[in-house]
GROMACS .gro file of N, CA and C in nm:
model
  219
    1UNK      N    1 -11.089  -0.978 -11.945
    1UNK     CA    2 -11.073  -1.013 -12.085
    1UNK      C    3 -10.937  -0.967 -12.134
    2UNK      N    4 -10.876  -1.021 -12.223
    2UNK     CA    5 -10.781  -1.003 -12.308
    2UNK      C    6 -10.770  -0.942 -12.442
    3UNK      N    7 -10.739  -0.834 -12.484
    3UNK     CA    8 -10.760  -0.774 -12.607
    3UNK      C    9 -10.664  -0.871 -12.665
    4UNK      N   10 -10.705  -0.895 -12.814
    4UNK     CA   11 -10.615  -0.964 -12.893
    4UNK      C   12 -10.630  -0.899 -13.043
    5UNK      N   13 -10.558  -0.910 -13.147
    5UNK     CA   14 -10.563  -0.869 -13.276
    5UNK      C   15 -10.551  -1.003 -13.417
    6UNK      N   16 -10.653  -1.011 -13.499
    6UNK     CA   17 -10.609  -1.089 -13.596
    6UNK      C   18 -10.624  -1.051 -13.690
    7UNK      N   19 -10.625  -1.121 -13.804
    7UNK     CA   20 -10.585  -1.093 -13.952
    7UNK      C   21 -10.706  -1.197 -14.030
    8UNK      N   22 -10.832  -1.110 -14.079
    8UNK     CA   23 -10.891  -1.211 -14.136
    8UNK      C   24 -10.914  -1.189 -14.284
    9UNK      N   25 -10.986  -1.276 -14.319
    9UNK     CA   26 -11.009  -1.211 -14.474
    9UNK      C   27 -11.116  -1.164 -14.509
   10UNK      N   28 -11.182  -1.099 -14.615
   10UNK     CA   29 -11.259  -1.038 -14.634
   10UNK      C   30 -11.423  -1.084 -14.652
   11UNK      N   31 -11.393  -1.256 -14.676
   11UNK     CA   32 -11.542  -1.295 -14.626
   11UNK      C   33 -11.576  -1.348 -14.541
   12UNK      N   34 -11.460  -1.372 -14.419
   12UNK     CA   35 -11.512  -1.397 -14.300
   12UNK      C   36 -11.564  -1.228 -14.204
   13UNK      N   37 -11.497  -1.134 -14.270
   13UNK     CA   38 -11.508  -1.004 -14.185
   13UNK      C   39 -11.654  -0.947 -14.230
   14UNK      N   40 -11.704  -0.987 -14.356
   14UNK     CA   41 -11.834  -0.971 -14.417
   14UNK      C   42 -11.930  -1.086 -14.325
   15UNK      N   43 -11.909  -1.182 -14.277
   15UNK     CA   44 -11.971  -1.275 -14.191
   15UNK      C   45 -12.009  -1.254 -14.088
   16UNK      N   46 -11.897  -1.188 -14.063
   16UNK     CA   47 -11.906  -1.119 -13.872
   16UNK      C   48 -11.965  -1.002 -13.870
   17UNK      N   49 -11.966  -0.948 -13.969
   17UNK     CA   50 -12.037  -0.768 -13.966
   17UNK      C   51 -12.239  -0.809 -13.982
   18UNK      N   52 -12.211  -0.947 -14.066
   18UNK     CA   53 -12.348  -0.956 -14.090
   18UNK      C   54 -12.424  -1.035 -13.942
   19UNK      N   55 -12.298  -1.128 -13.910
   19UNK     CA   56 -12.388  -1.180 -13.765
   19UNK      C   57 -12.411  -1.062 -13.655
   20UNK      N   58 -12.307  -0.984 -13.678
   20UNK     CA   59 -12.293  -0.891 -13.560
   20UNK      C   60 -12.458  -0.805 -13.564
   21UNK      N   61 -12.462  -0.733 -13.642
   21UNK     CA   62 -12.581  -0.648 -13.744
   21UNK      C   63 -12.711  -0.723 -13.671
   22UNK      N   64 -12.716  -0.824 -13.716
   22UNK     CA   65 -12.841  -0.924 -13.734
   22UNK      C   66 -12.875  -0.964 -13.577
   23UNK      N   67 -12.785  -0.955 -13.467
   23UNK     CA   68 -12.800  -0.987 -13.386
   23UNK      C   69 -12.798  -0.895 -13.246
   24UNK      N   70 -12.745  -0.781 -13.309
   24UNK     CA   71 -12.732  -0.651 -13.181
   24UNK      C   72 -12.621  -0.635 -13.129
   25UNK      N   73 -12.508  -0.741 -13.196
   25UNK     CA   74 -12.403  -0.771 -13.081
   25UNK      C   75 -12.263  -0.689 -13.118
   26UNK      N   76 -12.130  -0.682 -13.063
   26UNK     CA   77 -12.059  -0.681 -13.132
   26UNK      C   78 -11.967  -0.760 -13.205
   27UNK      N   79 -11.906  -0.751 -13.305
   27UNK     CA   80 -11.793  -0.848 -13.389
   27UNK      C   81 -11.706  -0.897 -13.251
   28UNK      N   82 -11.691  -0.830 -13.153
   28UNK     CA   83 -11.609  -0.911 -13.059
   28UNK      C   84 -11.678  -1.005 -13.002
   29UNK      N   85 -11.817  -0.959 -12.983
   29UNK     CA   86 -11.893  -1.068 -12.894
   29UNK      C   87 -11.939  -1.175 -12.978
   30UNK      N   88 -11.957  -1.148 -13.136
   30UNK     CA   89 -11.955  -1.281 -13.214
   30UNK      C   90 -11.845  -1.353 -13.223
   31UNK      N   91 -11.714  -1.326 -13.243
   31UNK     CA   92 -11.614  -1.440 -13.216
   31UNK      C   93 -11.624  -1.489 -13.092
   32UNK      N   94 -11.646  -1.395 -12.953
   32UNK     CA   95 -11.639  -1.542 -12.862
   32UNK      C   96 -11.737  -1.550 -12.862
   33UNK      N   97 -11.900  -1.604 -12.881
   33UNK     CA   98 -12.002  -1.699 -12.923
   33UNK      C   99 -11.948  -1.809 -13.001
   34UNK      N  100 -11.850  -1.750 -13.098
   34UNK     CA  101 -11.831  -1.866 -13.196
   34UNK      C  102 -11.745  -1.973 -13.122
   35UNK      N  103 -11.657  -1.867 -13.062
   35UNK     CA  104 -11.524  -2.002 -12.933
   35UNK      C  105 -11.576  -2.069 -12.890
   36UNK      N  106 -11.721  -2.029 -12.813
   36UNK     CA  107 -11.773  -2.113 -12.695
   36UNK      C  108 -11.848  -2.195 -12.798
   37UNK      N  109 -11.921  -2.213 -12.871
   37UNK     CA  110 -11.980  -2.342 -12.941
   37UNK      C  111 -11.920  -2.391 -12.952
   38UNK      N  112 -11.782  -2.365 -13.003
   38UNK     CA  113 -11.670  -2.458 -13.051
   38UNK      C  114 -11.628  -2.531 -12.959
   39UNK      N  115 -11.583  -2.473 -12.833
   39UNK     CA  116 -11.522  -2.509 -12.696
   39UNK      C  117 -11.639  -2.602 -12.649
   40UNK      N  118 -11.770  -2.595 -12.678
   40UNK     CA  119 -11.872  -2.692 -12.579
   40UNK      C  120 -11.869  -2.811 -12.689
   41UNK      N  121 -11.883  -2.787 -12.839
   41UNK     CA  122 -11.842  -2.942 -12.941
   41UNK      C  123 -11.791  -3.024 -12.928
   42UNK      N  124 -11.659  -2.963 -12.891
   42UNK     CA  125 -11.530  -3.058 -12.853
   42UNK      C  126 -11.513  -3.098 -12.748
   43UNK      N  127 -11.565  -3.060 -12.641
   43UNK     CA  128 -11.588  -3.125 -12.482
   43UNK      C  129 -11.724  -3.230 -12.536
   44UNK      N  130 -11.830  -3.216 -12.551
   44UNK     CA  131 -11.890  -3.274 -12.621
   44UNK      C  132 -11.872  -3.423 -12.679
   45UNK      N  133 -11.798  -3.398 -12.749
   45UNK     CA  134 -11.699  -3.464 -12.839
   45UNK      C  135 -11.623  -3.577 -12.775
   46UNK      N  136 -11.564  -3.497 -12.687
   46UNK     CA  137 -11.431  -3.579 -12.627
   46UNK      C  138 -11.519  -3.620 -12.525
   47UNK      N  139 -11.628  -3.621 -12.455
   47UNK     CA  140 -11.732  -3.686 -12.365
   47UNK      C  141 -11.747  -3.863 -12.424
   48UNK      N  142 -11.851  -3.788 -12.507
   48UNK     CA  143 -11.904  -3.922 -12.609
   48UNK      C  144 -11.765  -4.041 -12.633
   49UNK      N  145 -11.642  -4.027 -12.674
   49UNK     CA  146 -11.497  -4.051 -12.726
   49UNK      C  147 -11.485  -4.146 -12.599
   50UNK      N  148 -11.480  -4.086 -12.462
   50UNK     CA  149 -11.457  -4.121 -12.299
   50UNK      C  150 -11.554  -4.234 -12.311
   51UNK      N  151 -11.707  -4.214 -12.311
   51UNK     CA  152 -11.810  -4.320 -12.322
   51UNK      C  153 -11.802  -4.424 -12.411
   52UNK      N  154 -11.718  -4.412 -12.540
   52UNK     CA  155 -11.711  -4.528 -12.627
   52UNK      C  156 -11.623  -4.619 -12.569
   53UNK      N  157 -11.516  -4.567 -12.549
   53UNK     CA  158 -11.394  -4.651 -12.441
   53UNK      C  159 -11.459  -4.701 -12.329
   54UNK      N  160 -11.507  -4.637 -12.272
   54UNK     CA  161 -11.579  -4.752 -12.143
   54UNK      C  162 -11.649  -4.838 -12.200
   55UNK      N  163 -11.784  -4.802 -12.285
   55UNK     CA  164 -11.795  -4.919 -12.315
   55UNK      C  165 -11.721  -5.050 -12.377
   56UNK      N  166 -11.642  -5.018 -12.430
   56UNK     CA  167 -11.564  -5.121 -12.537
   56UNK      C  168 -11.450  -5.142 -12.418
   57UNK      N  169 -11.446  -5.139 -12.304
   57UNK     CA  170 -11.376  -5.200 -12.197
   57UNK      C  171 -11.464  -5.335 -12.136
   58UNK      N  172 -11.582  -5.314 -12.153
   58UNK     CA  173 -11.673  -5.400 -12.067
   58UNK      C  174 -11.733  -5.454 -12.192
   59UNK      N  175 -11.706  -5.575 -12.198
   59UNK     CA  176 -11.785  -5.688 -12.334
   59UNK      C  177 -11.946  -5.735 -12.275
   60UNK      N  178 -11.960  -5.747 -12.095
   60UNK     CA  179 -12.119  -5.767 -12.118
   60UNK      C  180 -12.151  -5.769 -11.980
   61UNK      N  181 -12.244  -5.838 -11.890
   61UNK     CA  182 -12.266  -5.800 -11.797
   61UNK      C  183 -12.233  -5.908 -11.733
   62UNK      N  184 -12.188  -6.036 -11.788
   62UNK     CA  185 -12.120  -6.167 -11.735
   62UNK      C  186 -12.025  -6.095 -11.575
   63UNK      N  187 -11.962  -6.028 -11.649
   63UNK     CA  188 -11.825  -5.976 -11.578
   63UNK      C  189 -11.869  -5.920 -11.424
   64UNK      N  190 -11.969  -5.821 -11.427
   64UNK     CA  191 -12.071  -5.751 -11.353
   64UNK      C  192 -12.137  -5.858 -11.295
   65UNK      N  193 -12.190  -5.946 -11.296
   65UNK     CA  194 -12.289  -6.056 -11.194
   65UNK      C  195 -12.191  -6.150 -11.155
   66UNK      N  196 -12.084  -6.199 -11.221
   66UNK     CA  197 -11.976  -6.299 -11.143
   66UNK      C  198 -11.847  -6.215 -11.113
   67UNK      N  199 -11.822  -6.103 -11.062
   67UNK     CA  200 -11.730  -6.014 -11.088
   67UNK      C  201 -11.643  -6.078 -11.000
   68UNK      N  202 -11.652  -6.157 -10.842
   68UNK     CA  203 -11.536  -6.251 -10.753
   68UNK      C  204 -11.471  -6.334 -10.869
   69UNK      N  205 -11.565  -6.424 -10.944
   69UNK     CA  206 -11.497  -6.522 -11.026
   69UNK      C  207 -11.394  -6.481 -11.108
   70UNK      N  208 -11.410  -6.335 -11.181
   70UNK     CA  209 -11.333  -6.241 -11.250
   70UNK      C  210 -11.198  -6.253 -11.194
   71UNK      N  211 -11.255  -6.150 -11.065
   71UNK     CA  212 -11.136  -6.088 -11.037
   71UNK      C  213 -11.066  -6.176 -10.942
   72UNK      N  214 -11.077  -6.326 -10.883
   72UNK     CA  215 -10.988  -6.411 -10.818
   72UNK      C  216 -10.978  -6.549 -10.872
   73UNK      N  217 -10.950  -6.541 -11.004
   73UNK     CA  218 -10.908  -6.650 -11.110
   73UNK      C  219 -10.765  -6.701 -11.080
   0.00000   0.00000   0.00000
């Protein structure tokens, strides 16, 4: 791990003292909980994003059952 230092404000540091408290953990181990949800959203995210583009590459299944005719026009 990497020690790091930030600068927060006073109702996010009231946030973290209360998740920390409520949960057994420490304020360090609640910010990275919070990274990793964040980090799995956006992979997540950018998954689904990947899947819309494929689909919207392929208009139907024409392409897929005559795919020679396709591809030696």
């Amino acid at each position: 791990m990497v020690r790091t230092q930030i600068l927060i404000d006073e109702r996010h540091h009231r946030f973290l003292i209360q998740e920390a408290r409520s949960k057994k953990i420490s304020i360090s181990e609640v910010v990275r909980n919070l990274i990793d949800e964040k980090q799995k959203e956006l992979s997540e995210a950018q998954a689904k994003g990947a899947m819309e583009m494929i689909k919207g590459a392929v208009s139907g299944p024409a392409e897929s059952i005559h795919h020679d005719e396709v591809l030696y026009r």
